Amino acid sequence: MTRKSHKHEIFATQQNLLRRTIKAPNGFDDRLSFQGAVPGNRAQRQKDTQLASSLKSYLDGLANWNLAGKPGTSGTKKINLALQGGGAHGAFTWGVVDQLLADDRLEIVGMSGASAGAVNAVMVADGLARGGRAEARQRLADFWRAASAGGDLPPMQRAVTDRLFSLMPFASTPMQNWLEAMSHYFSPYELNPLNINPLQELIARFVDFDAVRASDLALFVAATNVHTGRLRIFPRETITAEAVMASAALPFMFRAVEIDGTPYWDGGYMGNPAIFPFLQSTDSEDVVVVQINPVSRATTPRTSSEIINRLNEITFNSALISELRAMDFANQLIDNGQLRGGTGKNQYRKLNIHRIHLGGLGTRLTASSKMKTDFDFFELLRRAGQRAAHRFLDQHFDDIGRQSTLDLAAESGVEWA
């Protein structure tokens, strides 16, 4: 491949990133139709101008998501949280968020989540709306205690919760065995013709959605449109128990959740988690991604469970990696002066992206650990999350509000042969 064609391919990839099939409130993906130019020549500069104009127009279309919050307490730093889904390992997210809530130097002004990440997000939103930081921390603790094997859920809710957290086609209890066996022979439409979904009752038990919708928190829940394959974002004003159910609707476990006549599946397939809503939705330019699916593993999976686990990790990380590429490209346009950076009218944020992740613990956990629902295991992950958040703040608190601590180009780069 020549250097010229190599640059062309890179640029074409960047264009395609901005044509991602998100269900945005305008037709941005339909307007990006420029092809053929090679970076560096006159034609390309014209294309760059067109691209910047199209991206600006797209961002203007996000204005109905502009939920800029009230000014924070003097001396606090505002952050947005983007919470990944990932089975029982979501207890790590519980620990991270708990530690961030306990730090009075920070104010959480926005949250985005998919699947189990969406469940964590609405628990926090409910607590913040009804009692502030302490209530949000208690709400998370109560939910994870109830969701554990020693919790007080009825048998059907227990099976559903275990399956939600496992994201794995293996069973360890009689109820899970029954659900697993039936899913091999019947779809959720055949197995559950009355569309009984115990997850709805479980979510409604812990979350007052009226209080959440009336709050100031910028909240986004991701789901996958079954018909179009596109990402659907539910902003705070439209979030219901059904929206959270849609975000966590594993196709072989639940019937697609229909909202206004449109069926939705698990949000982890297309936005795990979604970052782009924070381009204009709050007055914070910092996004902390809580990532619980390892990107890299040094060993080759060989058993069926290891293979399925690795496929899940790759699948549920792919949307995040694409988001990071898009954020990197948008930041480049701002740096090059093709988009006006800032927080005023017709200005666009250069987001500072940070990450807190499982680290070495994530690679040591086995495939079956995503199925574990005993409270001791949840506590182990919670403490790991607290320590990870504490380390992040020790190392990077001063960077919040100033610069990214995640190398977007390195994290989202393509390996060329």
Coordinates of C-alpha atoms in Angstrom, one line a residue:
M1 CA 0.0 0.0 0.0
T2 CA 1.4 3.4 -0.9
R3 CA 1.7 6.2 1.6
K4 CA -0.9 8.2 -0.4
S5 CA -3.5 5.3 -0.4
H6 CA -2.7 4.6 3.2
K7 CA -3.6 8.2 4.2
H8 CA -6.7 8.0 2.0
E9 CA -7.9 4.9 3.8
I10 CA -7.3 6.4 7.2
F11 CA -9.3 9.5 6.2
A12 CA -12.1 7.4 4.8
T13 CA -12.2 5.5 8.1
Q14 CA -12.6 8.8 9.9
Q15 CA -15.4 9.8 7.6
N16 CA -17.2 6.5 8.2
L17 CA -16.9 7.0 12.0
L18 CA -18.9 10.2 11.7
R19 CA -21.5 8.3 9.6
R20 CA -22.1 5.9 12.5
T21 CA -25.7 4.7 12.6
I22 CA -26.8 6.5 15.8
K23 CA -30.4 7.5 16.0
A24 CA -29.6 11.2 16.3
P25 CA -32.3 13.9 16.1
N26 CA -31.2 14.9 12.6
G27 CA -29.9 13.2 9.5
F28 CA -26.2 13.7 10.0
D29 CA -25.3 10.3 8.7
D30 CA -27.3 11.0 5.5
R31 CA -25.4 14.2 4.8
L32 CA -21.9 12.9 4.9
S33 CA -21.3 11.7 1.4
F34 CA -17.9 13.0 0.3
Q35 CA -15.5 10.6 -1.1
G36 CA -12.2 10.3 -3.0
A37 CA -10.1 13.1 -1.6
V38 CA -6.7 12.5 -0.2
P39 CA -5.6 14.6 2.9
G40 CA -3.2 17.4 2.0
N41 CA -4.4 18.6 -1.4
R42 CA -6.7 21.5 -2.3
A43 CA -9.7 19.3 -2.9
Q44 CA -9.2 17.8 0.5
R45 CA -9.2 21.1 2.2
Q46 CA -12.5 21.8 0.6
K47 CA -13.8 18.4 1.9
D48 CA -12.4 19.2 5.4
T49 CA -14.5 22.4 5.4
Q50 CA -17.6 20.5 4.3
L51 CA -16.9 17.9 7.0
A52 CA -16.6 20.6 9.7
S53 CA -19.8 22.2 8.5
S54 CA -21.6 18.9 8.5
L55 CA -20.4 18.0 12.0
K56 CA -21.3 21.5 13.3
S57 CA -24.8 21.0 11.8
Y58 CA -25.0 17.6 13.5
L59 CA -24.0 19.0 16.9
D60 CA -26.6 21.8 16.5
G61 CA -29.2 19.0 16.1
L62 CA -28.3 17.8 19.6
A63 CA -29.6 20.9 21.2
N64 CA -32.7 19.1 22.5
W65 CA -30.3 17.1 24.7
N66 CA -28.8 20.3 26.2
L67 CA -29.5 19.7 29.8
A68 CA -26.8 22.0 31.3
G69 CA -27.1 21.8 35.1
K70 CA -26.8 24.4 37.8
P71 CA -23.4 25.7 38.8
G72 CA -21.7 23.4 41.3
T73 CA -20.5 24.2 44.8
S74 CA -17.5 26.4 44.8
G75 CA -14.3 24.3 44.6
T76 CA -15.9 21.2 43.1
K77 CA -15.1 19.7 39.8
K78 CA -17.9 18.5 37.6
I79 CA -17.7 15.2 35.8
N80 CA -19.9 13.0 33.6
L81 CA -19.9 9.2 34.0
A82 CA -20.2 6.7 31.2
L83 CA -20.9 3.2 32.6
Q84 CA -20.2 0.1 30.6
G85 CA -22.4 -3.1 31.0
G86 CA -20.7 -6.4 31.7
G87 CA -22.5 -8.8 33.9
A88 CA -21.8 -9.3 37.6
H89 CA -18.6 -7.4 37.1
G90 CA -20.9 -4.3 37.2
A91 CA -20.3 -4.6 41.0
F92 CA -16.9 -3.0 40.2
T93 CA -18.8 0.0 38.8
W94 CA -20.8 0.1 42.1
G95 CA -17.5 0.5 43.9
V96 CA -16.1 3.2 41.5
V97 CA -19.3 5.3 41.7
D98 CA -19.5 4.8 45.4
Q99 CA -16.0 6.3 45.8
L100 CA -16.7 9.1 43.5
L101 CA -19.9 10.0 45.3
A102 CA -18.0 10.0 48.6
D103 CA -15.5 12.6 47.3
D104 CA -16.9 16.1 48.0
R105 CA -14.4 17.5 45.5
L106 CA -16.5 16.1 42.7
E107 CA -20.0 16.6 41.4
I108 CA -21.6 14.1 39.0
V109 CA -23.7 16.2 36.5
G110 CA -24.2 13.6 33.8
M111 CA -24.5 9.8 33.4
S112 CA -24.7 7.4 30.5
G113 CA -25.1 3.6 30.7
A114 CA -26.0 0.5 28.8
S115 CA -27.4 -2.8 30.1
A116 CA -26.1 -3.4 33.7
G117 CA -24.4 0.0 33.4
A118 CA -27.9 1.6 32.8
V119 CA -29.2 -0.2 35.9
N120 CA -26.4 1.3 38.0
A121 CA -27.0 4.7 36.4
V122 CA -30.7 4.8 37.3
M123 CA -30.0 3.7 40.8
V124 CA -27.6 6.6 41.3
A125 CA -30.0 9.0 39.6
D126 CA -32.8 7.9 41.9
G127 CA -30.7 8.3 45.0
L128 CA -29.4 11.8 44.0
A129 CA -32.9 12.9 43.2
R130 CA -34.4 11.8 46.5
G131 CA -31.6 12.3 49.0
G132 CA -28.3 13.4 47.5
R133 CA -25.0 11.6 47.6
A134 CA -25.6 9.5 50.7
E135 CA -28.9 8.2 49.4
A136 CA -27.4 7.4 46.0
R137 CA -24.7 5.3 47.7
Q138 CA -27.3 3.5 49.8
R139 CA -29.5 2.9 46.8
L140 CA -26.6 1.2 45.0
A141 CA -25.8 -0.9 48.1
D142 CA -29.4 -2.0 48.6
F143 CA -29.8 -3.0 45.0
W144 CA -26.6 -5.1 44.9
R145 CA -27.5 -6.7 48.2
A146 CA -30.9 -7.6 46.8
A147 CA -29.4 -8.8 43.6
S148 CA -26.9 -11.1 45.3
A149 CA -27.6 -14.8 45.9
G150 CA -28.3 -14.1 49.5
G151 CA -30.7 -11.3 48.7
D152 CA -34.5 -11.3 49.1
L153 CA -35.6 -11.7 45.4
P154 CA -38.3 -14.2 44.5
P155 CA -37.1 -17.2 42.5
M156 CA -38.1 -15.9 39.1
Q157 CA -36.5 -12.5 39.7
R158 CA -33.4 -14.2 41.0
A159 CA -33.1 -16.2 37.8
V160 CA -33.6 -13.1 35.7
T161 CA -31.1 -11.1 37.7
D162 CA -28.5 -13.9 37.6
R163 CA -28.9 -14.2 33.8
L164 CA -28.7 -10.4 33.4
F165 CA -25.4 -10.3 35.3
S166 CA -24.0 -13.4 33.7
L167 CA -24.3 -12.5 30.0
M168 CA -23.1 -16.1 29.5
P169 CA -25.0 -19.1 28.2
F170 CA -24.3 -21.3 31.2
A171 CA -26.4 -22.1 34.2
S172 CA -25.7 -22.8 37.9
T173 CA -29.1 -23.0 39.6
P174 CA -32.2 -25.1 38.8
M175 CA -34.1 -22.1 37.6
Q176 CA -31.3 -21.0 35.4
N177 CA -30.9 -24.5 34.1
W178 CA -34.6 -24.5 33.2
L179 CA -34.4 -21.1 31.4
E180 CA -31.2 -22.1 29.6
A181 CA -32.6 -25.4 28.4
M182 CA -35.8 -23.8 27.2
S183 CA -33.9 -21.0 25.3
H184 CA -32.2 -23.7 23.1
Y185 CA -35.6 -24.8 21.8
F186 CA -37.9 -21.9 22.2
S187 CA -37.5 -18.1 21.6
P188 CA -38.7 -15.7 24.3
Y189 CA -41.9 -15.2 22.1
E190 CA -42.7 -18.9 22.3
L191 CA -41.6 -19.5 25.9
N192 CA -43.2 -16.4 27.3
P193 CA -46.3 -15.6 25.2
L194 CA -47.7 -13.3 27.9
N195 CA -44.5 -11.3 27.9
I196 CA -44.0 -11.5 31.6
N197 CA -40.8 -9.7 32.5
P198 CA -39.8 -9.9 36.2
L199 CA -37.0 -7.3 35.6
Q200 CA -39.6 -4.6 35.3
E201 CA -40.9 -5.2 38.8
L202 CA -37.3 -5.4 40.1
I203 CA -36.4 -2.0 38.6
A204 CA -39.7 -0.4 39.7
R205 CA -39.0 -1.6 43.2
F206 CA -35.9 0.5 43.5
V207 CA -36.4 3.5 41.2
D208 CA -38.9 6.3 41.4
F209 CA -38.9 7.3 37.7
D210 CA -41.0 10.4 38.3
A211 CA -38.3 11.7 40.7
V212 CA -35.6 10.8 38.2
R213 CA -37.3 12.6 35.3
A214 CA -37.8 15.7 37.5
S215 CA -34.2 15.9 38.5
D216 CA -31.4 18.1 37.0
L217 CA -29.0 15.2 36.2
A218 CA -28.3 14.6 32.5
L219 CA -29.0 10.9 32.2
F220 CA -28.9 8.8 29.1
V221 CA -29.8 5.1 28.6
A222 CA -28.7 3.2 25.5
A223 CA -30.7 0.5 23.7
T224 CA -30.5 -1.1 20.2
N225 CA -33.2 -0.6 17.7
V226 CA -34.0 -4.1 16.4
H227 CA -35.4 -2.9 13.1
T228 CA -32.7 -0.5 12.1
G229 CA -29.7 -1.8 14.1
R230 CA -29.1 1.7 15.3
L231 CA -28.3 3.1 18.7
R232 CA -31.3 4.6 20.5
I233 CA -30.6 7.1 23.3
F234 CA -33.3 7.7 25.9
P235 CA -32.6 11.1 27.6
R236 CA -33.7 11.6 31.2
E237 CA -37.1 13.1 30.4
T238 CA -38.1 9.9 28.6
I239 CA -36.5 7.3 30.8
T240 CA -39.0 4.7 32.2
A241 CA -38.7 1.2 33.6
E242 CA -39.4 0.1 30.0
A243 CA -36.4 2.0 28.7
V244 CA -34.1 0.4 31.3
M245 CA -35.6 -3.0 30.4
A246 CA -34.9 -2.3 26.8
S247 CA -31.3 -1.4 27.6
A248 CA -30.9 -4.8 29.4
A249 CA -33.0 -6.9 27.0
L250 CA -30.7 -9.9 26.1
P251 CA -32.3 -11.3 22.9
F252 CA -32.4 -15.0 24.1
M253 CA -33.7 -14.1 27.5
F254 CA -36.3 -11.4 26.9
R255 CA -38.7 -10.5 24.1
A256 CA -37.7 -7.2 22.5
V257 CA -39.1 -4.4 24.6
E258 CA -41.4 -2.3 22.5
I259 CA -41.6 1.5 23.1
D260 CA -43.9 3.5 21.0
G261 CA -44.2 0.5 18.6
T262 CA -40.5 0.1 18.1
P263 CA -38.7 -3.0 19.5
Y264 CA -35.4 -2.7 21.3
W265 CA -32.6 -5.1 22.5
D266 CA -29.7 -4.7 24.8
G267 CA -27.9 -1.3 24.5
G268 CA -24.5 -2.9 24.9
Y269 CA -24.4 -3.9 21.2
M270 CA -24.3 -0.4 19.9
G271 CA -23.4 2.0 22.8
N272 CA -21.5 0.5 25.6
P273 CA -21.5 3.2 26.9
A274 CA -22.5 6.1 24.7
I275 CA -20.2 9.2 25.1
F276 CA -21.3 11.5 22.3
P277 CA -24.4 12.9 24.3
F278 CA -21.9 14.7 26.5
L279 CA -20.7 16.9 23.7
Q280 CA -23.4 19.4 24.6
S281 CA -25.5 18.0 27.4
T282 CA -23.8 19.3 30.5
D283 CA -21.5 22.1 31.5
S284 CA -18.7 19.6 32.2
E285 CA -16.1 18.7 29.5
D286 CA -14.8 15.7 31.5
V287 CA -16.1 12.1 30.9
V288 CA -15.0 9.3 33.2
V289 CA -15.6 6.0 31.4
V290 CA -15.9 3.0 33.8
Q291 CA -14.8 0.0 31.7
I292 CA -15.3 -3.5 32.9
N293 CA -14.7 -5.5 29.8
P294 CA -11.0 -6.1 29.2
V295 CA -9.8 -4.8 25.8
S296 CA -6.7 -7.0 25.6
R297 CA -5.8 -10.5 26.8
A298 CA -2.4 -12.2 26.5
T299 CA -3.7 -15.7 26.1
T300 CA -5.7 -17.4 23.4
P301 CA -9.1 -18.7 24.5
R302 CA -9.4 -22.5 24.0
T303 CA -12.4 -23.8 25.9
S304 CA -16.0 -23.0 24.8
S305 CA -16.6 -20.8 27.8
E306 CA -13.3 -18.9 27.2
I307 CA -14.2 -18.4 23.6
I308 CA -17.7 -17.1 24.3
N309 CA -16.4 -14.9 27.1
R310 CA -13.7 -13.3 24.8
L311 CA -16.3 -12.8 22.0
N312 CA -18.5 -11.1 24.5
E313 CA -15.7 -8.8 25.5
I314 CA -14.8 -7.9 21.9
T315 CA -18.5 -7.4 21.0
F316 CA -19.3 -5.2 24.0
N317 CA -16.1 -3.2 23.6
S318 CA -16.4 -2.5 19.9
A319 CA -19.0 0.3 20.3
L320 CA -16.8 2.0 22.9
I321 CA -13.7 1.9 20.7
S322 CA -15.7 3.4 17.8
E323 CA -16.9 6.2 20.1
L324 CA -13.3 6.9 21.2
R325 CA -12.3 7.2 17.5
A326 CA -15.1 9.6 16.9
M327 CA -14.2 11.7 19.9
D328 CA -10.5 11.8 18.8
F329 CA -11.6 13.0 15.3
A330 CA -13.9 15.7 16.8
N331 CA -11.1 16.9 19.0
Q332 CA -8.7 17.1 16.0
L333 CA -11.2 19.3 14.2
I334 CA -11.3 21.6 17.2
D335 CA -7.6 21.7 17.4
N336 CA -7.3 22.5 13.7
G337 CA -9.8 25.3 14.0
Q338 CA -12.4 23.6 11.9
L339 CA -14.8 23.6 14.8
R340 CA -15.0 26.4 17.4
G341 CA -14.0 25.0 20.8
G342 CA -15.8 26.3 23.9
T343 CA -19.0 26.2 25.8
G344 CA -20.8 29.2 24.2
K345 CA -23.3 29.4 21.4
N346 CA -22.1 27.7 18.3
Q347 CA -19.0 26.4 20.2
Y348 CA -18.3 22.7 20.8
R349 CA -16.5 20.8 23.5
K350 CA -13.2 19.2 23.2
L351 CA -14.0 16.4 25.7
N352 CA -11.5 15.3 28.2
I353 CA -11.8 11.5 28.4
H354 CA -10.7 9.5 31.4
R355 CA -11.0 5.8 32.3
I356 CA -11.3 3.7 35.4
H357 CA -11.1 0.0 34.6
L358 CA -10.7 -3.4 36.2
G359 CA -7.0 -3.6 35.1
G360 CA -5.2 -6.7 36.0
L361 CA -8.1 -8.0 38.0
G362 CA -10.2 -8.1 34.8
T363 CA -7.8 -10.4 33.0
R364 CA -7.5 -12.7 36.1
L365 CA -11.3 -13.2 36.4
T366 CA -12.5 -16.3 34.6
A367 CA -15.4 -16.5 32.2
S368 CA -17.6 -18.1 34.9
S369 CA -17.0 -15.2 37.3
K370 CA -19.5 -13.1 35.3
M371 CA -22.1 -15.6 36.5
K372 CA -21.2 -15.3 40.2
T373 CA -23.9 -13.6 42.2
D374 CA -22.9 -14.2 45.8
F375 CA -22.5 -11.1 47.9
D376 CA -18.9 -11.8 48.9
F377 CA -17.9 -11.7 45.2
F378 CA -19.9 -8.4 44.7
E379 CA -18.1 -7.0 47.8
L380 CA -14.7 -8.1 46.4
L381 CA -15.5 -6.2 43.1
R382 CA -16.9 -3.2 45.0
R383 CA -13.7 -2.8 47.0
A384 CA -11.6 -3.2 43.8
G385 CA -13.7 -0.4 42.3
Q386 CA -13.2 1.8 45.3
R387 CA -9.5 1.3 45.2
A388 CA -9.3 1.9 41.4
A389 CA -11.3 5.2 41.8
H390 CA -9.1 6.2 44.7
R391 CA -6.0 5.6 42.6
F392 CA -7.4 7.5 39.6
L393 CA -8.1 10.5 41.8
D394 CA -4.7 10.4 43.5
Q395 CA -3.0 10.4 40.1
H396 CA -5.3 12.5 37.9
F397 CA -7.6 14.7 40.0
D398 CA -5.6 17.8 38.9
D399 CA -6.1 16.7 35.2
I400 CA -9.9 16.9 35.6
G401 CA -11.0 20.1 33.8
R402 CA -7.7 20.4 32.0
Q403 CA -6.8 17.5 29.8
S404 CA -7.6 13.9 28.9
T405 CA -5.8 11.2 30.8
L406 CA -6.8 8.5 28.2
D407 CA -4.7 8.5 24.9
L408 CA -7.6 8.3 22.5
A409 CA -5.4 7.7 19.4
A410 CA -3.7 4.8 21.1
E411 CA -6.9 3.2 22.5
S412 CA -8.9 3.5 19.3
G413 CA -6.1 2.9 16.8
V414 CA -6.2 0.4 14.0
E415 CA -3.6 -2.3 13.6
W416 CA -2.2 -2.2 10.0
A417 CA -0.6 -5.3 8.5

